[in-house]
CSV table of C-alpha atoms and ligand atoms in Angstrom, one decimal:
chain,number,residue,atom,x,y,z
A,231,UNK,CA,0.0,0.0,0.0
A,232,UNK,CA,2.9,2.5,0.8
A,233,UNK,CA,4.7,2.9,-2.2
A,234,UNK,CA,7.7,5.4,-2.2
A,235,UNK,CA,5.9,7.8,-5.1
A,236,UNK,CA,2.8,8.1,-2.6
A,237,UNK,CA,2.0,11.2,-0.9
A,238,UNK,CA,3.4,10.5,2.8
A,239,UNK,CA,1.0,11.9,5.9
A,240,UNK,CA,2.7,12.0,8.6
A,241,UNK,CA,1.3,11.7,12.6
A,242,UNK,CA,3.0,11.9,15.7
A,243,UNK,CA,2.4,13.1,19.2
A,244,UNK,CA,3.4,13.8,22.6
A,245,UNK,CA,2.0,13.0,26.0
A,246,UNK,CA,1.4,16.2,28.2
A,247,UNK,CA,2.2,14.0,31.5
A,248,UNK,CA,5.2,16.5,32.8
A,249,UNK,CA,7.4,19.0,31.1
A,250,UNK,CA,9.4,17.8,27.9
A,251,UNK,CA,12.5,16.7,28.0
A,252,UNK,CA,15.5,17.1,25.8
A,253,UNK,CA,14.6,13.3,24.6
A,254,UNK,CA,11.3,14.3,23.3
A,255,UNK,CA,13.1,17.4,21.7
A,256,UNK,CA,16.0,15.3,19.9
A,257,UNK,CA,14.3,11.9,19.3
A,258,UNK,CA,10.9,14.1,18.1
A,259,UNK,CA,10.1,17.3,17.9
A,260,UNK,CA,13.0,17.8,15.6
A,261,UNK,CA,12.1,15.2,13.5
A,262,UNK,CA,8.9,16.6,13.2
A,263,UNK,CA,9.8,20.1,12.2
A,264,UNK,CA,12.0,18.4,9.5
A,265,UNK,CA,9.4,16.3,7.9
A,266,UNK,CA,7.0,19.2,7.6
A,267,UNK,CA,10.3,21.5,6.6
A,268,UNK,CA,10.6,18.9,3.6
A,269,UNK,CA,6.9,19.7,2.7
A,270,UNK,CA,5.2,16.4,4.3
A,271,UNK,CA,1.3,16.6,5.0
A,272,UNK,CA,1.9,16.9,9.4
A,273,UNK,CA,-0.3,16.3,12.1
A,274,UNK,CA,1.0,16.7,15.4
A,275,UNK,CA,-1.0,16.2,18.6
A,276,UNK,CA,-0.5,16.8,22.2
A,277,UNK,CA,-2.3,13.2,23.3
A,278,UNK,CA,-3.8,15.2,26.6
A,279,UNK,CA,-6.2,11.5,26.7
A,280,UNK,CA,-3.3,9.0,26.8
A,281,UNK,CA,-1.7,11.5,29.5
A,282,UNK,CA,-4.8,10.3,31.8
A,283,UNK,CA,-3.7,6.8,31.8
A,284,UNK,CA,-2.3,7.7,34.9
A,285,UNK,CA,-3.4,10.2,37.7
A,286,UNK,CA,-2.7,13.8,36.2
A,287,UNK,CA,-3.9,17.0,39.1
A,288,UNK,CA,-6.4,18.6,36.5
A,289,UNK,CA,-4.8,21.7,36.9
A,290,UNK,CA,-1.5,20.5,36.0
A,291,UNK,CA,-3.2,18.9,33.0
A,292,UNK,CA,-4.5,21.8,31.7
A,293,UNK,CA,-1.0,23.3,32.1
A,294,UNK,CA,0.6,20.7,30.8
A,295,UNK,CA,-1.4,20.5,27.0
A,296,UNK,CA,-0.4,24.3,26.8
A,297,UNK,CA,3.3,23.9,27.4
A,298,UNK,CA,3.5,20.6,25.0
A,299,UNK,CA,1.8,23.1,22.5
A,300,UNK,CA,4.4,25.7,23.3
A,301,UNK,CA,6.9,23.4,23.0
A,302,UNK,CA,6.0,21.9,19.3
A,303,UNK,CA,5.4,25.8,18.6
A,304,UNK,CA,9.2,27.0,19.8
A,305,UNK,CA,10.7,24.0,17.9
A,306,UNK,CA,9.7,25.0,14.4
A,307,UNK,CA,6.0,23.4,14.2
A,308,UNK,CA,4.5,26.0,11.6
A,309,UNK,CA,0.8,25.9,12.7
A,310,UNK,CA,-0.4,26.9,9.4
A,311,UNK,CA,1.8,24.7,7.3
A,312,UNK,CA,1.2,21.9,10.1
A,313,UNK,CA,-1.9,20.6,11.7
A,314,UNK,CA,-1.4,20.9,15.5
A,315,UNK,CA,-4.1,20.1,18.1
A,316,UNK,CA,-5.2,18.2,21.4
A,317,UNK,CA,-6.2,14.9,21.0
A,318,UNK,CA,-9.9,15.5,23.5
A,319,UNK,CA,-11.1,18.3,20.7
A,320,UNK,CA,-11.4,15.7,18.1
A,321,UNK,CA,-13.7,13.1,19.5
A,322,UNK,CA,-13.5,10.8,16.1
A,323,UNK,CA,-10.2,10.3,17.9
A,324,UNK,CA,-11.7,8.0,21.3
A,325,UNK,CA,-14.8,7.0,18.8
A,326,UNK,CA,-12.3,4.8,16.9
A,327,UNK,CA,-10.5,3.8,19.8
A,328,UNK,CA,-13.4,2.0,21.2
A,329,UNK,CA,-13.8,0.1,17.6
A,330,UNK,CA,-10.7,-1.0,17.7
A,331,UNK,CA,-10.3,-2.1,20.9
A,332,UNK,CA,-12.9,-4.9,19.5
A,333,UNK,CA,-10.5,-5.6,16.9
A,334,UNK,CA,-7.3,-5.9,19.1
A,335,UNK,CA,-6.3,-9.2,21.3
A,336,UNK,CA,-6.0,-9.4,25.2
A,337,UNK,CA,-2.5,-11.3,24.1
A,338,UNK,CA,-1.2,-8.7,22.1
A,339,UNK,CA,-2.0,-5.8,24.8
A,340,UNK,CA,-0.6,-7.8,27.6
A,341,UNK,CA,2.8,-8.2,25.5
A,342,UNK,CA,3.0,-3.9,25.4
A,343,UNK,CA,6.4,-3.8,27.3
A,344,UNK,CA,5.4,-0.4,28.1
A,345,UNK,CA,2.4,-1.4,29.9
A,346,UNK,CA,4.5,-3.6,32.1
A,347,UNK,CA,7.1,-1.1,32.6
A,348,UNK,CA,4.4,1.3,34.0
A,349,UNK,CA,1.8,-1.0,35.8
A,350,UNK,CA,5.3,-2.6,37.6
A,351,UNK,CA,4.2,-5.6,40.4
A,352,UNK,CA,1.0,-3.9,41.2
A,353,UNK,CA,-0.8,-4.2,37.8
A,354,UNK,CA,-4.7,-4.7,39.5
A,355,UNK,CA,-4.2,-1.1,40.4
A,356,UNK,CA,-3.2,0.0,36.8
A,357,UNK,CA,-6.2,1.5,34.9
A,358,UNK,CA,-8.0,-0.3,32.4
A,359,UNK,CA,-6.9,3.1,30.0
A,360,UNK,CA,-3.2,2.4,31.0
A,361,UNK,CA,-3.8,-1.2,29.3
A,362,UNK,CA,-6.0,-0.6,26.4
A,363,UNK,CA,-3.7,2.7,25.7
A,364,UNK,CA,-2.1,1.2,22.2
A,365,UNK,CA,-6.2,1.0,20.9
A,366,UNK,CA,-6.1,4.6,21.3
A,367,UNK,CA,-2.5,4.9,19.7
A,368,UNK,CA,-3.3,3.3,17.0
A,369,UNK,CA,-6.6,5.2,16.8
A,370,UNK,CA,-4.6,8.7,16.5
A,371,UNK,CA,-3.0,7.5,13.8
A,372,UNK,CA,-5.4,5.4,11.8
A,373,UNK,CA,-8.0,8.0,11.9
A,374,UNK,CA,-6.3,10.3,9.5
A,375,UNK,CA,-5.2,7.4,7.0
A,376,UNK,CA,-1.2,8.5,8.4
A,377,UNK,CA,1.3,6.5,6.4
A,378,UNK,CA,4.4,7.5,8.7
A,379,UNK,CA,4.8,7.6,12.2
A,380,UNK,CA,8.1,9.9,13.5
A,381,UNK,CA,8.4,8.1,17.2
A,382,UNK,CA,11.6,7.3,18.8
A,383,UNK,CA,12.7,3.7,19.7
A,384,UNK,CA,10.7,3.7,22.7
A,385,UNK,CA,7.0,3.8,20.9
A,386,UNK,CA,8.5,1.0,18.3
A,387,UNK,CA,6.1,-2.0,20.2
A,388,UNK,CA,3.0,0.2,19.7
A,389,UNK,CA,3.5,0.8,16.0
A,390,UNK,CA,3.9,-2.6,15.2
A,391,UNK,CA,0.6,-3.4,17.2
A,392,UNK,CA,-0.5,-0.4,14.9
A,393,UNK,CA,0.3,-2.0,11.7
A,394,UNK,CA,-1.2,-5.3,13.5
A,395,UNK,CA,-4.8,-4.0,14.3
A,396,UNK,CA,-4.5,-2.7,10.7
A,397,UNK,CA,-3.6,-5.8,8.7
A,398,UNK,CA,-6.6,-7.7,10.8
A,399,UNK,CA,-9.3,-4.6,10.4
A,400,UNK,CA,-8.5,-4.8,6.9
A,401,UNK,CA,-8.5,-9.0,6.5
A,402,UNK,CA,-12.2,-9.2,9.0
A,403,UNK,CA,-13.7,-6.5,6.4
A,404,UNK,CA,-12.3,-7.5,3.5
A,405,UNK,CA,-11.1,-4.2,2.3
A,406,UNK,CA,-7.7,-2.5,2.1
A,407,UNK,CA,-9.1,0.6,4.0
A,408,UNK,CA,-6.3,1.5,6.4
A,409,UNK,CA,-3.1,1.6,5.9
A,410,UNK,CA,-0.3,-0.3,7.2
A,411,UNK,CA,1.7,2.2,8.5
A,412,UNK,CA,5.5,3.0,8.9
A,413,UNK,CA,7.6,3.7,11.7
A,414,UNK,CA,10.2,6.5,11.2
A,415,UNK,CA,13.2,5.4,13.7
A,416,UNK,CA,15.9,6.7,12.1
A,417,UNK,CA,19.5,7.7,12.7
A,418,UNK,CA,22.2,6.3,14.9
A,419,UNK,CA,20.9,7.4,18.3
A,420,UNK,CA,17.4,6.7,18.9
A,421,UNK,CA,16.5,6.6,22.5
A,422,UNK,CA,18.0,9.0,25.2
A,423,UNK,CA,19.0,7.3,28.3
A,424,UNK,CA,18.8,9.0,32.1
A,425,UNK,CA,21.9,10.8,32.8
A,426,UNK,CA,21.5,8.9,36.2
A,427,UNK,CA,21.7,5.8,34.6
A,428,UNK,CA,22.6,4.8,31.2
A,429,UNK,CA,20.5,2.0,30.8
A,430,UNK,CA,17.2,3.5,31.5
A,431,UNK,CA,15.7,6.2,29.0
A,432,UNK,CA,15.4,9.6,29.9
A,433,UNK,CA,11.6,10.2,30.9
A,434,UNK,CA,9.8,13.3,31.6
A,435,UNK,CA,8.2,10.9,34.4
A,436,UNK,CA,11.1,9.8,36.2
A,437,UNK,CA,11.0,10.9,40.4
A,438,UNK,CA,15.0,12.4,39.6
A,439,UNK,CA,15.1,16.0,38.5
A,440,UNK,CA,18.8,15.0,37.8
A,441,UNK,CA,18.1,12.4,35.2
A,442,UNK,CA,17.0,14.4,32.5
A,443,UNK,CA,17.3,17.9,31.2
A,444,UNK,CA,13.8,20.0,30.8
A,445,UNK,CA,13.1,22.2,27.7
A,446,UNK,CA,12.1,24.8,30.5
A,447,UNK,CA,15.5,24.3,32.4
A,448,UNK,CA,17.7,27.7,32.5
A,449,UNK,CA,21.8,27.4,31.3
A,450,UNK,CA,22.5,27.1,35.7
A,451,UNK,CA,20.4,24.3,35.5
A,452,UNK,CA,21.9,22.3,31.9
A,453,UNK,CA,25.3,23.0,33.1
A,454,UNK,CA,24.6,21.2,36.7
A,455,UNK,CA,23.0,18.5,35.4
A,456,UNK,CA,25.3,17.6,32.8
A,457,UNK,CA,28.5,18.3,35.6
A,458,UNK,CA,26.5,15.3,37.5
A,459,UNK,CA,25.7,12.9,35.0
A,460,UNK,CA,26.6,9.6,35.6
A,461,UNK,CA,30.3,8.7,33.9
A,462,UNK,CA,33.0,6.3,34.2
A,463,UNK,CA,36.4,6.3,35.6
A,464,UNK,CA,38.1,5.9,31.5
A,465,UNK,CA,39.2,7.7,29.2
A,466,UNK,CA,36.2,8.2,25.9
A,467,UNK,CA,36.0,6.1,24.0
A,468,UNK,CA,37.0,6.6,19.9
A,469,UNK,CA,35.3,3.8,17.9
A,470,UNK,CA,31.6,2.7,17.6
A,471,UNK,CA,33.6,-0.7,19.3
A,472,UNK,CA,35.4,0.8,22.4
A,473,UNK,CA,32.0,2.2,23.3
A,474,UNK,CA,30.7,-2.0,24.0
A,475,UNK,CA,29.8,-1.6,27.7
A,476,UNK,CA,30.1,2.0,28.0
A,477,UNK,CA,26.4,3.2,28.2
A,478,UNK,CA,26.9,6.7,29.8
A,479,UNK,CA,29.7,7.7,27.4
A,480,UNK,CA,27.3,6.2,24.5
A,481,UNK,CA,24.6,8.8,26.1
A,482,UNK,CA,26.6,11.3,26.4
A,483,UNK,CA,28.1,11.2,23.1
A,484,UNK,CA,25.0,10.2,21.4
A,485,UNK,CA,23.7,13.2,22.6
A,486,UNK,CA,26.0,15.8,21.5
A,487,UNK,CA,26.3,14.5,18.0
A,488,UNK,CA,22.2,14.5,17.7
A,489,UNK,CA,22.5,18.5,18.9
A,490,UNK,CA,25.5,18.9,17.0
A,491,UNK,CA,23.9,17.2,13.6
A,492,UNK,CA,27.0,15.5,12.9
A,493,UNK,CA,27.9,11.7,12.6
A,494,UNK,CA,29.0,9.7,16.0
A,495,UNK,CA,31.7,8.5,13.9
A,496,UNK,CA,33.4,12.1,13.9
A,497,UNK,CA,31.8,12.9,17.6
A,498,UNK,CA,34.4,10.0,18.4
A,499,UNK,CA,36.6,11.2,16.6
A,500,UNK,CA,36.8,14.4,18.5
A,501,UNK,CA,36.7,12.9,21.6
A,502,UNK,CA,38.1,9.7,21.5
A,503,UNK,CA,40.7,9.2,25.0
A,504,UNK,CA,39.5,12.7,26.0
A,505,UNK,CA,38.1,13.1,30.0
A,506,UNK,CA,34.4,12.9,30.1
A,507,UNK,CA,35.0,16.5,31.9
A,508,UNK,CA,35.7,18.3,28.3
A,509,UNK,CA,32.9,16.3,27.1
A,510,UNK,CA,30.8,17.5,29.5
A,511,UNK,CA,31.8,21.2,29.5
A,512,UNK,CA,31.8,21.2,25.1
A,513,UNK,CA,28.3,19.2,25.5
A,514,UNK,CA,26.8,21.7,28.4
A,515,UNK,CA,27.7,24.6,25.6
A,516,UNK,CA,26.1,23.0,23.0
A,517,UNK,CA,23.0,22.1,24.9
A,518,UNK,CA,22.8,25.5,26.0
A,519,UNK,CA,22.9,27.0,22.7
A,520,UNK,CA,20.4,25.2,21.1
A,521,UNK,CA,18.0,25.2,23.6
A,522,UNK,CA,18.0,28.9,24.8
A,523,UNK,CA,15.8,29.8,22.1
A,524,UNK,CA,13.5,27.1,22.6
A,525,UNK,CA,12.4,27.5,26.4
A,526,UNK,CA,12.4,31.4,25.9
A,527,UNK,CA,10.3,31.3,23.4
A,528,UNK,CA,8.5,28.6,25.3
A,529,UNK,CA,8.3,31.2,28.0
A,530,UNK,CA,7.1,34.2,26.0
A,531,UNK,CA,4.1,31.9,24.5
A,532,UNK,CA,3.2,30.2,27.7
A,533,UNK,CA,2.2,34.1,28.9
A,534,UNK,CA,-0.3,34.0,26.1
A,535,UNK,CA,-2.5,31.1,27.3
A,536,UNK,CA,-5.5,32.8,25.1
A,537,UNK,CA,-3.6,32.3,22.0
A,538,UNK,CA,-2.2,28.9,21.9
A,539,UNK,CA,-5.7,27.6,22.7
A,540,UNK,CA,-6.8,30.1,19.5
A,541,UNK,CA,-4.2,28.0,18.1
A,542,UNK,CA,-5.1,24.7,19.4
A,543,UNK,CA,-8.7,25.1,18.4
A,544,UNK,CA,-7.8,25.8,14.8
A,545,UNK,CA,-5.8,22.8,14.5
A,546,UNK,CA,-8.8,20.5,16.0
A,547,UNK,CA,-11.2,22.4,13.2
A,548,UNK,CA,-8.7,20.8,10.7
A,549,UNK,CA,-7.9,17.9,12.1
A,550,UNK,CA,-11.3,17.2,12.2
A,551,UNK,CA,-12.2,18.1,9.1
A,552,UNK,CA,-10.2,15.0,8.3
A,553,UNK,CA,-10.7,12.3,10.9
A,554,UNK,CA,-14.4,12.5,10.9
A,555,UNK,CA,-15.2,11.6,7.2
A,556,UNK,CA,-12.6,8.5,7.4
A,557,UNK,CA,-14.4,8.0,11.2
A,558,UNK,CA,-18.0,7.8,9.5
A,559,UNK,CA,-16.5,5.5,6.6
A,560,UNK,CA,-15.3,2.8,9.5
A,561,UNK,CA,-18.9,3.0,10.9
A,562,UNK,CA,-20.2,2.3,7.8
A,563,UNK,CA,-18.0,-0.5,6.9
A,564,UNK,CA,-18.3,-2.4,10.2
A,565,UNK,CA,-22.3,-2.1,9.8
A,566,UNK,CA,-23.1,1.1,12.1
A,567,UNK,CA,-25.5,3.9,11.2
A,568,UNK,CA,-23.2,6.6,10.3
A,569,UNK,CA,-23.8,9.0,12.8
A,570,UNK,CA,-25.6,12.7,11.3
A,571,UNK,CA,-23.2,15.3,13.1
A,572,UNK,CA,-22.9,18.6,11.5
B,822,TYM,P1,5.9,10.3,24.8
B,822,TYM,O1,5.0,11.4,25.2
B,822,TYM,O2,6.4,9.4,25.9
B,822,TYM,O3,7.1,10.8,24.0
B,822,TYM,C1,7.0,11.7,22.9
B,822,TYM,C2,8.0,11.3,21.8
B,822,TYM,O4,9.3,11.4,22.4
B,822,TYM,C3,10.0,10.2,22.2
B,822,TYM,N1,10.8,9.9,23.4
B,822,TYM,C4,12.1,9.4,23.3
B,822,TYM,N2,12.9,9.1,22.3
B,822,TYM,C5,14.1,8.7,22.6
B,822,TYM,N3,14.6,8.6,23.8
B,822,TYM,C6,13.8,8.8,24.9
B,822,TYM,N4,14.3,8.7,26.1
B,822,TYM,C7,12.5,9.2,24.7
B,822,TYM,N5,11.4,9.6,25.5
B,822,TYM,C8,10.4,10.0,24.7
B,822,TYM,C9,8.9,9.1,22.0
B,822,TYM,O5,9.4,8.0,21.3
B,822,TYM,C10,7.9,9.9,21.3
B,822,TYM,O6,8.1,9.9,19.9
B,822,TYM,N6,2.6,6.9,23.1
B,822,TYM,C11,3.4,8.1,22.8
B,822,TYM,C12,2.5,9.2,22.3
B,822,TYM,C13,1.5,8.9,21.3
B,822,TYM,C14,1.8,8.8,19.9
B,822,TYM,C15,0.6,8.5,19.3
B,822,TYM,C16,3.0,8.8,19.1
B,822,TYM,C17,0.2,8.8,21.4
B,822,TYM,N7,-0.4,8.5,20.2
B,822,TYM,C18,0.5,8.3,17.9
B,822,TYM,C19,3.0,8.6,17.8
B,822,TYM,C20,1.7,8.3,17.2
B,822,TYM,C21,4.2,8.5,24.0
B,822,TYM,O7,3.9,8.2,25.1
B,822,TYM,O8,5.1,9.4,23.7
């Protein structure tokens, strides 16, 4: 169904559940702003629903779907060349959901790796949304006939359960009606570890402050966190080999060759049996520069709250204007009344 000369929409989104991190900047927003700088059809969504799969304050909430939309906004997202919106203004969104939760399997929910991640030993305390959460995934993304998904390696499980619902939606109805979407995972560094711990990702969710750096964090902050990361007593390493073993210095590096756009090949090169303490100082420059511009104009938007809702409620005009006609052809094809909404 994807062939390369088709016309590629993209969909991607972010969970309002805390303040961004420089993950979610590096592994997507950038991405994002490149695919529509390349002249993609874009839809980008702050999934304010799939943030409630765990307790959010509701005032917090409400904060939190403004700075997300702030955030895709100081990154590049064009909102006239882009379609960018909160997931709850387009109902066709949770409407599809609950369709195909009847087409996915308990087995292939209770494989989600991220469900078992979150739920942890006490999963009869999870929410039932926390487990049905790649129905409503797959939703987003289905809804607008998307063809490619920007994610980083982290969301990799639920777009293969994507492409799964699809292929059996498609083979119960006997009709090639939604496409079998792809992932786009690309590049050498795909997931952003803690700078606590290199073998666990960065997450805007995790309880240390010190394991991540915030797109709202000021240079004093950057510089301390990046003077505490977690290293190791060597030298850095100078081939893709030497770094077997070496997750923080992987991280580290990783990350300043994704803010520096250039290869890890030559960020080793640079580097290689250098003290993590240049590292760090070069990297806490660099992080600083590019992300100055982002949290103040973060700042300047999030004093505006009147306008990025103006903004947000645009975005859910257009988005809806194309989720609901492909919403009322699923009813249709699964035997419902299409519904008669304005
Ligand atoms: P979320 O909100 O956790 O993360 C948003 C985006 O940032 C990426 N990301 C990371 N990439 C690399 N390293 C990390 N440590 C890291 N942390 C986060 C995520 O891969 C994601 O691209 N389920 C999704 C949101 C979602 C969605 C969708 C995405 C809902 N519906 C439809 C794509 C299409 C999530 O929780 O992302």
């Amino acid at each position: 169904m994807n062939n390369p000369t088709e016309k590629m929409r993209i969909f991607s989104g972010i969970q309002p559940s805390g303040i961004l991190t420089l993950a979610n900047y590096l592994c997507a927003l950038k991405r994002f702003v490149e695919l529509q700088d390349a002249g993609h059809e874009c839809v980008y969504c702050v999934v304010d629903l799939h943030a409630m799969t765990v307790w959010q304050e509701p005032v917090a909430l409400r904060n939190a779907i403004r700075h997300a939309a702030a955030a895709f906004l100081a990154a590049g997202i064009d909102p006239q060349r882009s379609i960018l919106f909160n997931q709850s203004q387009v109902p066709a969104h949770a409407e599809l959901a609950w369709i195909l939760n009847c087409v996915a399997r308990m087995g292939w929910m209770g494989r989600m790796t991220q469900f078992k991640e979150k739920a942890g030993k006490d999963r009869e305390n999870a929410s039932v949304g926390l487990f049905t959460y790649p129905s409503l995934m797959a939703a987003d993304i289905l809804v607008y006939h998307a063809t490619h998904v920007p994610v980083g390696d982290d969301q990799k499980q639920h777009l293969e359960l994507t492409r799964d619902i699809a292929i059996k939606f498609n083979h119960d109805y006997r009709l090639d009606f939604f496409p079998v979407i792809e992932p786009i995972i690309e590049g050498e560094t795909t997931r952003i570890m803690s700078l606590r711990d290199g073998t666990r990702k960065m997450s805007k969710s995790d309880a240390s402050d010190y394991s991540r750096i915030n797109l709202t964090d000021t240079a004093e902050q950057i510089a301390k966190k990046i003077r505490r990361a977690r290293s190791d007593p060597h030298p850095l390493p100078g081939s893709e080999f030497e770094l077997t073993g070496r997750p923080e210095a992987r991280n580290l590096l990783g990350i300043y060759a994704l803010l520096a756009n250039s290869s890890m090949e030559s960020v080793l090169d640079r580097f290689g049996g250098k003290m993590f303490s240049q590292l760090k100082s070069e990297l806490t420059e660099l992080a600083v520069a590019v992300l100055e511009p982002i949290s103040s104009e973060m700042k300047r938007l999030a004093d505006d709250p009147t306008e990025l809702d103006r903004i947000l409620g645009s975005g859910a005009e257009r988005a809806t204007s194309v989720a609901e006609p492909v919403l009322q052809k699923t009813y249709d094809i699964v035997g419902l009344l299409q519904s008669r909404r304005p």
